[in-house]
PDB file of C-alpha atoms in Angstrom:
ATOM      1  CA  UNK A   1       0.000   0.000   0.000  1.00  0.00           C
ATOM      2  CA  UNK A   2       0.783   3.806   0.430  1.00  0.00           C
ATOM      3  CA  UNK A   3       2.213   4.158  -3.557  1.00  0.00           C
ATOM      4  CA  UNK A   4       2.565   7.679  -4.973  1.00  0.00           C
ATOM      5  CA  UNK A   5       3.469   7.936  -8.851  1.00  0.00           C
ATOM      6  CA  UNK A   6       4.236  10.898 -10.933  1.00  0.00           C
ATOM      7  CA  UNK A   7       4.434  11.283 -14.476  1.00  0.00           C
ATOM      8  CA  UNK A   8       6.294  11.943 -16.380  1.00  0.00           C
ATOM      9  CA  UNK A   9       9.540  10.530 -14.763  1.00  0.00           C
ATOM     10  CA  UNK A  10      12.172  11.963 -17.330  1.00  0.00           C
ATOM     11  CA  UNK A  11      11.090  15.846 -19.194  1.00  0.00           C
ATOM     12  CA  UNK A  12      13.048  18.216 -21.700  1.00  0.00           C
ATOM     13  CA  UNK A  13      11.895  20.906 -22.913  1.00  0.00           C
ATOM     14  CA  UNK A  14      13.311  24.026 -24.494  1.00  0.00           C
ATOM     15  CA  UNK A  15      13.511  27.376 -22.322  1.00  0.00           C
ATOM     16  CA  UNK A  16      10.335  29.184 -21.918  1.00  0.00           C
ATOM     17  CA  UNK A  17       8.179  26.184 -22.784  1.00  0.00           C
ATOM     18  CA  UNK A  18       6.147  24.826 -19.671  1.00  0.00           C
ATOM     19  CA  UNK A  19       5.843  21.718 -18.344  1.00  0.00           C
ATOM     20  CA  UNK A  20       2.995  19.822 -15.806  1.00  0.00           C
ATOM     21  CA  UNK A  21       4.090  16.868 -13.526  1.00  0.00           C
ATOM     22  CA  UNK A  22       1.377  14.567 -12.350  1.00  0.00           C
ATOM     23  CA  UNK A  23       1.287  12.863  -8.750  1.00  0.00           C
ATOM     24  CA  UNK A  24      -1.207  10.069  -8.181  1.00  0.00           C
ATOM     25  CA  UNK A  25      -1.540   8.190  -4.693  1.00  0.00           C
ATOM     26  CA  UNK A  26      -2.609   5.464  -6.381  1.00  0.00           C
ATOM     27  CA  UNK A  27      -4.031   2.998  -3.314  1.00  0.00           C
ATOM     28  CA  UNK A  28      -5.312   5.675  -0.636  1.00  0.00           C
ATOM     29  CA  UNK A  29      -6.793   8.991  -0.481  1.00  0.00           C
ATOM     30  CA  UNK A  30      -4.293  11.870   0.167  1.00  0.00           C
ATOM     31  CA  UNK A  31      -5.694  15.303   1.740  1.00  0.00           C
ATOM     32  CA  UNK A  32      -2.451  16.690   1.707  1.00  0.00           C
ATOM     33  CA  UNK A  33       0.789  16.557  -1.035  1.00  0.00           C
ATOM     34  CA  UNK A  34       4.394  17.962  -1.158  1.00  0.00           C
ATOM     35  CA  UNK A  35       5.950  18.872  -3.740  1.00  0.00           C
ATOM     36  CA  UNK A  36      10.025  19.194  -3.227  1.00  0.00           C
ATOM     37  CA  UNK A  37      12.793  20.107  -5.604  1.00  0.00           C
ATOM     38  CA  UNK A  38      16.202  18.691  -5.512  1.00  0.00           C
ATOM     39  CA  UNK A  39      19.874  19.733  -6.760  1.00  0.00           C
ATOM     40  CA  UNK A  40      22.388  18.052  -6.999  1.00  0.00           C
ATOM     41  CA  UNK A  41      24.308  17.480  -3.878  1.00  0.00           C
ATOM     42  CA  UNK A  42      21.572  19.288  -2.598  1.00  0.00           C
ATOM     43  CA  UNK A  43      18.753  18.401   0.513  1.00  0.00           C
ATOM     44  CA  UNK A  44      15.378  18.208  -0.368  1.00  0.00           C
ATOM     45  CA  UNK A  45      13.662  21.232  -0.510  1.00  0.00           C
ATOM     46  CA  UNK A  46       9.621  21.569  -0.059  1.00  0.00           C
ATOM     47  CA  UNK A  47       8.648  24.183  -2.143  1.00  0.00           C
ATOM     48  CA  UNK A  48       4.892  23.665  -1.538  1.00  0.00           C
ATOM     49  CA  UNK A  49       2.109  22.046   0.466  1.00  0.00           C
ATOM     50  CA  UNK A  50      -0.761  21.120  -1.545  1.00  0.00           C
ATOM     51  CA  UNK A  51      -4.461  20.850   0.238  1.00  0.00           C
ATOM     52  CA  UNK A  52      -6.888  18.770  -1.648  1.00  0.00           C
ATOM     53  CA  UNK A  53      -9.718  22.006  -3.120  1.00  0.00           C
ATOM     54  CA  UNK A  54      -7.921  24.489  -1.615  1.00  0.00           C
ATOM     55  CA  UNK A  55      -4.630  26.745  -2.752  1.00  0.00           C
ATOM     56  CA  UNK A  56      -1.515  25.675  -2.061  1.00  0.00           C
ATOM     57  CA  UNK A  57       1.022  27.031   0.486  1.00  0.00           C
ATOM     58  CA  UNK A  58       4.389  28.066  -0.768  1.00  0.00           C
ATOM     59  CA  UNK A  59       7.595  27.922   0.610  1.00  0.00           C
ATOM     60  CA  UNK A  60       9.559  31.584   0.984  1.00  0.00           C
ATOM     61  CA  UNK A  61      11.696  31.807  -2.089  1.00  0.00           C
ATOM     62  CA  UNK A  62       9.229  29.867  -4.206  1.00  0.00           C
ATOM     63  CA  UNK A  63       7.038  31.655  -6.763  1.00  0.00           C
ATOM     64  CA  UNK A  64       3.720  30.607  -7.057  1.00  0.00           C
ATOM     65  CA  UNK A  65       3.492  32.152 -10.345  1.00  0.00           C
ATOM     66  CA  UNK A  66       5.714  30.406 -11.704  1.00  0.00           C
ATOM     67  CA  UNK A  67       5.214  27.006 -10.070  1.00  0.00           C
ATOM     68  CA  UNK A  68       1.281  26.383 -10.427  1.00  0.00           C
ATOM     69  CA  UNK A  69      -0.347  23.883  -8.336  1.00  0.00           C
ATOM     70  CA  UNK A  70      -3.665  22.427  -8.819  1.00  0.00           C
ATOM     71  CA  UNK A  71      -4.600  19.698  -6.203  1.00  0.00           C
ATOM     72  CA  UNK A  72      -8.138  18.533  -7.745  1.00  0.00           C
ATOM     73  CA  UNK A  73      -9.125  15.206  -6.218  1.00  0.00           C
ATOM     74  CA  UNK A  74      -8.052  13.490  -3.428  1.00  0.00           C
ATOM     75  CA  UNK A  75      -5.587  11.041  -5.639  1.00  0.00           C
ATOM     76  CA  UNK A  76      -3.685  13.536  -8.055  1.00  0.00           C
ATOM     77  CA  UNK A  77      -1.640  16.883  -7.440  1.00  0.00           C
ATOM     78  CA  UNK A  78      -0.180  18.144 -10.160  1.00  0.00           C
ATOM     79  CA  UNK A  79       2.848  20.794 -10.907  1.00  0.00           C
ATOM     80  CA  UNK A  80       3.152  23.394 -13.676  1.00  0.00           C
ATOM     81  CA  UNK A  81       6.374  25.030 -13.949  1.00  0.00           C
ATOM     82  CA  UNK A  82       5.526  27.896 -16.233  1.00  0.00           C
ATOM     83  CA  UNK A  83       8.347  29.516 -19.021  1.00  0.00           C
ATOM     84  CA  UNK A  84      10.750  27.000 -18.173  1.00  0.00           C
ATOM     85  CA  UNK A  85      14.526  28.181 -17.454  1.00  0.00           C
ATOM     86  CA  UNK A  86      17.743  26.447 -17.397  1.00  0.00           C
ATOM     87  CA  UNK A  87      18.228  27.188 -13.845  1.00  0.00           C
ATOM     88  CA  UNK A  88      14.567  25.437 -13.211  1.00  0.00           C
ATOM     89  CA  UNK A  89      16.520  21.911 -14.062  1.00  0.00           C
ATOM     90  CA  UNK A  90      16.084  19.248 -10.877  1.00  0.00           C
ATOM     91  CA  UNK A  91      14.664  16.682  -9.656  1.00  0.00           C
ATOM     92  CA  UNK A  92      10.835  17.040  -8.432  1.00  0.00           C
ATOM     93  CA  UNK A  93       9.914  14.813  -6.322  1.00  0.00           C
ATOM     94  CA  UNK A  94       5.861  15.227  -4.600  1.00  0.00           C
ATOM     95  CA  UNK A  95       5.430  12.831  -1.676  1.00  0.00           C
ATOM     96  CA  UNK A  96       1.762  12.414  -0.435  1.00  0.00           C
ATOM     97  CA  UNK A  97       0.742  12.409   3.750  1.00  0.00           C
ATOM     98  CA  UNK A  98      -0.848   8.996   4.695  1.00  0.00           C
ATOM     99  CA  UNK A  99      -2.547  10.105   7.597  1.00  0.00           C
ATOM    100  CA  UNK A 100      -4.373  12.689   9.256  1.00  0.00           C
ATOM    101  CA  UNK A 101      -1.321  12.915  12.389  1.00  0.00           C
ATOM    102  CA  UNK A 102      -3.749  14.679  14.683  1.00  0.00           C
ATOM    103  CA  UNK A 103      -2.954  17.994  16.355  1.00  0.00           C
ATOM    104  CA  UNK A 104       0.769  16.467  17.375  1.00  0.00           C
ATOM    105  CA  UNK A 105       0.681  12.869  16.003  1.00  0.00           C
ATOM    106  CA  UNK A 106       3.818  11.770  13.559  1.00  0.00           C
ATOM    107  CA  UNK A 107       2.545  10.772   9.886  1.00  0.00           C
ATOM    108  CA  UNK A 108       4.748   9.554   7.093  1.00  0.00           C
ATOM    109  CA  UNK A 109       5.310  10.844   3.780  1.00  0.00           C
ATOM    110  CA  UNK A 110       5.317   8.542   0.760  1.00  0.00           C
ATOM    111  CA  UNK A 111       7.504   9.920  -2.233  1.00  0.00           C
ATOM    112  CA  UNK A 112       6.758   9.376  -5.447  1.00  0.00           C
ATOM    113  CA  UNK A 113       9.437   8.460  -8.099  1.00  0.00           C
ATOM    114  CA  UNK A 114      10.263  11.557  -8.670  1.00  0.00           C
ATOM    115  CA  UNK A 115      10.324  13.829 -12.282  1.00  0.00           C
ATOM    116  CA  UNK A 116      13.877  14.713 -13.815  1.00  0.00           C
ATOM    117  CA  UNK A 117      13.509  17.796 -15.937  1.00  0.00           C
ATOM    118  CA  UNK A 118      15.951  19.231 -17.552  1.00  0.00           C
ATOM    119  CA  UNK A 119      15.194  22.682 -19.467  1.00  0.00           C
ATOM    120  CA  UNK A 120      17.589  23.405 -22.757  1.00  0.00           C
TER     121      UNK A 120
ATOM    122  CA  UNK B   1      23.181  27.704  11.480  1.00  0.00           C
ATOM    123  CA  UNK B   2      21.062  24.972   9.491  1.00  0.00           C
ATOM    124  CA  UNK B   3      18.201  23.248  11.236  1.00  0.00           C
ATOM    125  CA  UNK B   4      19.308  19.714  10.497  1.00  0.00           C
ATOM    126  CA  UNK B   5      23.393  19.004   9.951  1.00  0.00           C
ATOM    127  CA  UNK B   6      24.540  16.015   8.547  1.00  0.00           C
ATOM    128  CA  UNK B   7      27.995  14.959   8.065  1.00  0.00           C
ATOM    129  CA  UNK B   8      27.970  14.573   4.157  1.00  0.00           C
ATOM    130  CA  UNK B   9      31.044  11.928   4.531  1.00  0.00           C
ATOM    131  CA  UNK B  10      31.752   9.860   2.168  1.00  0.00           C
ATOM    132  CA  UNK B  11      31.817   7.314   4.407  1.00  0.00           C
ATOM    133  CA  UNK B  12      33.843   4.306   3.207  1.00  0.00           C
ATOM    134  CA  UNK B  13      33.647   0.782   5.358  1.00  0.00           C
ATOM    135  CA  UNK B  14      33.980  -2.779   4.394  1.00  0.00           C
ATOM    136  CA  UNK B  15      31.382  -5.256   4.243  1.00  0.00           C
ATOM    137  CA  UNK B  16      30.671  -6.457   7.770  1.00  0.00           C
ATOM    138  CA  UNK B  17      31.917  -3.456   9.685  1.00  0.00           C
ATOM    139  CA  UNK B  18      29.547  -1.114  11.434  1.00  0.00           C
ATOM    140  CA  UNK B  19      29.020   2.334  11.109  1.00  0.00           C
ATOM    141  CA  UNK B  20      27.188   5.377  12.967  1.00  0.00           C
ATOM    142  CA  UNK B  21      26.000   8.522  11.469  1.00  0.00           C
ATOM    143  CA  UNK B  22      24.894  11.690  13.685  1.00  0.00           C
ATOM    144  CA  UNK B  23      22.545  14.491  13.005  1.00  0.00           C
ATOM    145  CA  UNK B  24      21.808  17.217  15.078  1.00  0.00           C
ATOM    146  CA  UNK B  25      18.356  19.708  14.678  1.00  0.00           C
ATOM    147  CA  UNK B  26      18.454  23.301  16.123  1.00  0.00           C
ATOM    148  CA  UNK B  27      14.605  23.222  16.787  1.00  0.00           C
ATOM    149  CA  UNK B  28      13.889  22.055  20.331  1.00  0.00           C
ATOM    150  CA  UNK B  29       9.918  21.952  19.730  1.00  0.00           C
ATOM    151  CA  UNK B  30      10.444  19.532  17.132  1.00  0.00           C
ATOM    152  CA  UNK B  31       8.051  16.538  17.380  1.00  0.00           C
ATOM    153  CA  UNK B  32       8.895  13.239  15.133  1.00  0.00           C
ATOM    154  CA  UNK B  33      12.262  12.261  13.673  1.00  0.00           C
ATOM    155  CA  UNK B  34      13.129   9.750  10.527  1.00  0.00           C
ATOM    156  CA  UNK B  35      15.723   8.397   8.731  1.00  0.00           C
ATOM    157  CA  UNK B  36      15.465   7.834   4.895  1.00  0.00           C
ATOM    158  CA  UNK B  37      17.405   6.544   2.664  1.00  0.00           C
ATOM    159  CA  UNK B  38      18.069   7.795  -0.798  1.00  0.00           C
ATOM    160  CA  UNK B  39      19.516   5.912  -3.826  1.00  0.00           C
ATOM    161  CA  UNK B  40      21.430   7.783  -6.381  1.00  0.00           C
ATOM    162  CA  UNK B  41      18.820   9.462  -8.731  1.00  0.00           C
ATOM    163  CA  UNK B  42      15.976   7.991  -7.102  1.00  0.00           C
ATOM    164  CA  UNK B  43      13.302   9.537  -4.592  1.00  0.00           C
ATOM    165  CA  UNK B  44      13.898   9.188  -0.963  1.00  0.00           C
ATOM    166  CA  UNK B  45      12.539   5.943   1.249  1.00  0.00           C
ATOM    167  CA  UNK B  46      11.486   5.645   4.532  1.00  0.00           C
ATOM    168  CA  UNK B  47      14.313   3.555   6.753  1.00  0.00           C
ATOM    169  CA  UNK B  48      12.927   4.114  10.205  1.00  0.00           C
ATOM    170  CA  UNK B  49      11.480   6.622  12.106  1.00  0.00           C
ATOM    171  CA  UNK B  50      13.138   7.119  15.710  1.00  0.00           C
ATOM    172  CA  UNK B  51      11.345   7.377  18.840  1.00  0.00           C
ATOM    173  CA  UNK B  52      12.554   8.721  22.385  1.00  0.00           C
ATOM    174  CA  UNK B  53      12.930   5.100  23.293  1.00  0.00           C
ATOM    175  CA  UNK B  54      15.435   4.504  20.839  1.00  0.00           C
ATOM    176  CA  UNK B  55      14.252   1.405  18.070  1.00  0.00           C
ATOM    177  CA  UNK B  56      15.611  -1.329  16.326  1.00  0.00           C
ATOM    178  CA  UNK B  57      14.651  -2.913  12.676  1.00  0.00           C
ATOM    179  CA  UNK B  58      17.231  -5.761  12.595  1.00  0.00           C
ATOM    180  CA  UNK B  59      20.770  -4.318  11.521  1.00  0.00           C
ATOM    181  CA  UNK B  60      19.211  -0.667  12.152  1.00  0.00           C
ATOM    182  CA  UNK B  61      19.581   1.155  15.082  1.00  0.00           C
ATOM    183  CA  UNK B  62      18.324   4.573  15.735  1.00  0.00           C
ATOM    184  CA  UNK B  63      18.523   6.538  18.693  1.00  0.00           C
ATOM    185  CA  UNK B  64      17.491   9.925  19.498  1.00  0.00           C
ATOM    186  CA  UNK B  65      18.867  12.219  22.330  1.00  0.00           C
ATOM    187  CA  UNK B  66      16.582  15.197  23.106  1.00  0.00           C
ATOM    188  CA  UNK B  67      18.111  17.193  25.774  1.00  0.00           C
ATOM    189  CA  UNK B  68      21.843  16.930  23.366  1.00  0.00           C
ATOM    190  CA  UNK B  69      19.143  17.694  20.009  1.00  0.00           C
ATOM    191  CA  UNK B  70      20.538  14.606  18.365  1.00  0.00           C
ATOM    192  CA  UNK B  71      19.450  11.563  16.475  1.00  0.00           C
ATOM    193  CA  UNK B  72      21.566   8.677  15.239  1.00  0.00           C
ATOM    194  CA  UNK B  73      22.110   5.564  12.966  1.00  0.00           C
ATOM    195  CA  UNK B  74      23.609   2.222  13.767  1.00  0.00           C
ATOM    196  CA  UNK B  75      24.044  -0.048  10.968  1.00  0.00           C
ATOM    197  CA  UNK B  76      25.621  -3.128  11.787  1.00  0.00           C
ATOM    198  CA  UNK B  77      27.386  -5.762   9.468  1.00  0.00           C
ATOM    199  CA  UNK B  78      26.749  -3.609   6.236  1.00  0.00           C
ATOM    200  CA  UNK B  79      25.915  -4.897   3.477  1.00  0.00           C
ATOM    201  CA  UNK B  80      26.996  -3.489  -0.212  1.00  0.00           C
ATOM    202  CA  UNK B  81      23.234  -2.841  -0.777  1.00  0.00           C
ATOM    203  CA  UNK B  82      23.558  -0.543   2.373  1.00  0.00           C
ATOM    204  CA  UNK B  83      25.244   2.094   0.001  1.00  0.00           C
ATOM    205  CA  UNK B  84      23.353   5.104  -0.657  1.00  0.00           C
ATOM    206  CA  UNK B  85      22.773   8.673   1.233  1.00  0.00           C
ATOM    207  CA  UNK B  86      20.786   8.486   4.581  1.00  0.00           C
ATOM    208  CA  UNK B  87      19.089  11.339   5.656  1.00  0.00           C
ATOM    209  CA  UNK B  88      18.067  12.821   8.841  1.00  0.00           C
ATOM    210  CA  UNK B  89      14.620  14.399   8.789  1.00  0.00           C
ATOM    211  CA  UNK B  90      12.955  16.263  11.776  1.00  0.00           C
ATOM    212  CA  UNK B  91       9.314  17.251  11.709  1.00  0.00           C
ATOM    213  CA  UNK B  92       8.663  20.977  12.909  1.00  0.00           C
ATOM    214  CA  UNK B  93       5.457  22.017  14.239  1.00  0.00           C
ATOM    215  CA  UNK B  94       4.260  25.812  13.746  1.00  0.00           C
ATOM    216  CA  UNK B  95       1.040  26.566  14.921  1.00  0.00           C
ATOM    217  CA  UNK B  96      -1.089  23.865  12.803  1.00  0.00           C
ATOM    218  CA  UNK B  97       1.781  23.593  10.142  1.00  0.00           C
ATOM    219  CA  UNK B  98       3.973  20.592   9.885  1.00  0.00           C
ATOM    220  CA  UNK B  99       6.486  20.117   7.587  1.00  0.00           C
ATOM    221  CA  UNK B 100       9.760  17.739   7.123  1.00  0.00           C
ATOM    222  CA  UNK B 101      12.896  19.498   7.428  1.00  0.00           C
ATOM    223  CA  UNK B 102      15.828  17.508   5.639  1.00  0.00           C
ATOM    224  CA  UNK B 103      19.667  17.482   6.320  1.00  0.00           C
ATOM    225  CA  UNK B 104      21.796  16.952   3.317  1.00  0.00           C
ATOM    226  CA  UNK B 105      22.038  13.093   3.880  1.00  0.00           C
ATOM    227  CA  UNK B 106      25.190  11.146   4.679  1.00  0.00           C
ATOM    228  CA  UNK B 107      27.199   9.423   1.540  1.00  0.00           C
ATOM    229  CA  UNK B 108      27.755   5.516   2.658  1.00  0.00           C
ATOM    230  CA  UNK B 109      29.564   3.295   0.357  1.00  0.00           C
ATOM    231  CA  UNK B 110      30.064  -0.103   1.534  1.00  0.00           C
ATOM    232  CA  UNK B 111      33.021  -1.945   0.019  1.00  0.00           C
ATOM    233  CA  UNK B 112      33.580  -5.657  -0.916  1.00  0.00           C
TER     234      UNK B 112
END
């Protein structure tokens, strides 16, 4: 149980083109998705927290503008990155909450595979 | 300072031996702790999560120290599937909000 895919898991595209990733819990019903970006050598970083029918909640640093979420159903989240740059090339990885956690309760993060893009 | 440090290594052991990694998280309020591990070019998996008891999954050890603000990893006779990145997350609370913060993971490479 508890699997997250995204789609597609490989992207290039030429600067200023944009690009949507898909993330599908595929087995349970996810109120809440992450979406993170990655460097190389780098941490994770959460850019967003996506509520199922509401907006999301950005990160400081990250523009929604330019990163558009749209968290429709309770089983997909997905991630436009609008006018594509070189400098927008990582790895995006959303993860989906299994859980509700309660007002202090622990809850675990599933990851999805996780979306290379690389912008020419 | 960064709210969860990792010593990046490399860390290089043979097969068998055992080896410790150490995080430390600058948030005192913080509520749940986990250790993931990460394969070259692949997303993150969960390894363990670490409670104040301190827990044990067969070769895996983790440990977590609150009044020192650490957390460790024991991994005992390592395997060469052991090598990848582990890293140290912390859950923060603010107000309702709870998010993972990650450290930069710990290189292990685990040598015939």
């Amino acid at each position: 149980g508890a699997v997250v895919s995204q789609h597609p898991s490989r992207v290039i595209c030429k600067s200023g083109t944009s690009v949507k990733i898909e993330c599908r819990s595929l087995d349970f019903q996810a109120t809440t998705m992450f979406w993170y970006r990655q460097f190389p050598k780098q941490s994770l970083m959460l850019m967003a927290t996506s509520n199922e029918g509401s907006k999301a909640t950005y990160e400081q640093g990250v523009e929604k503008d330019k990163f558009l979420i749209n968290h429709a159903s309770l089983t997909l989240s997905t991630l436009t990155v609008t006018s594509a740059h070189p400098e927008d090339s990582s790895f995006y990885i959303c993860s989906a909450r299994l859980g509700t956690g309660g007002t202090l309760g622990t809850y675990e993060q599933y990851f999805g595979p996780g979306t290379r893009l690389t912008v020419t | 300072r960064k709210e969860v440090e990792q010593d990046p290594g490399p860390f290089n052991v043979p097969e068998g031996a055992t080896v410790a990694f150490n995080c430390t998280y600058s948030n005192s309020a913080s509520q749940s702790f986990f250790w993931y591990r990460q394969d070259c070019r692949k997303e993150p998996k969960l390894l363990m999560s670490v409670y104040s008891s301190g827990n044990e999954d067969g070769r895996f050890t983790a440990q977590l120290n609150r009044a020192s603000q650490y957390i460790s990893l024991l991994i005992r006779d390592s395997k060469l599937s052991d090598s990848a990145t582990y890293l140290c997350v912390v859950q923060s609370v603010a107000g309702n909000n709870r998010k993972l913060i990650w450290g930069l993971g710990t290189s292990l490479a685990v040598n015939p």
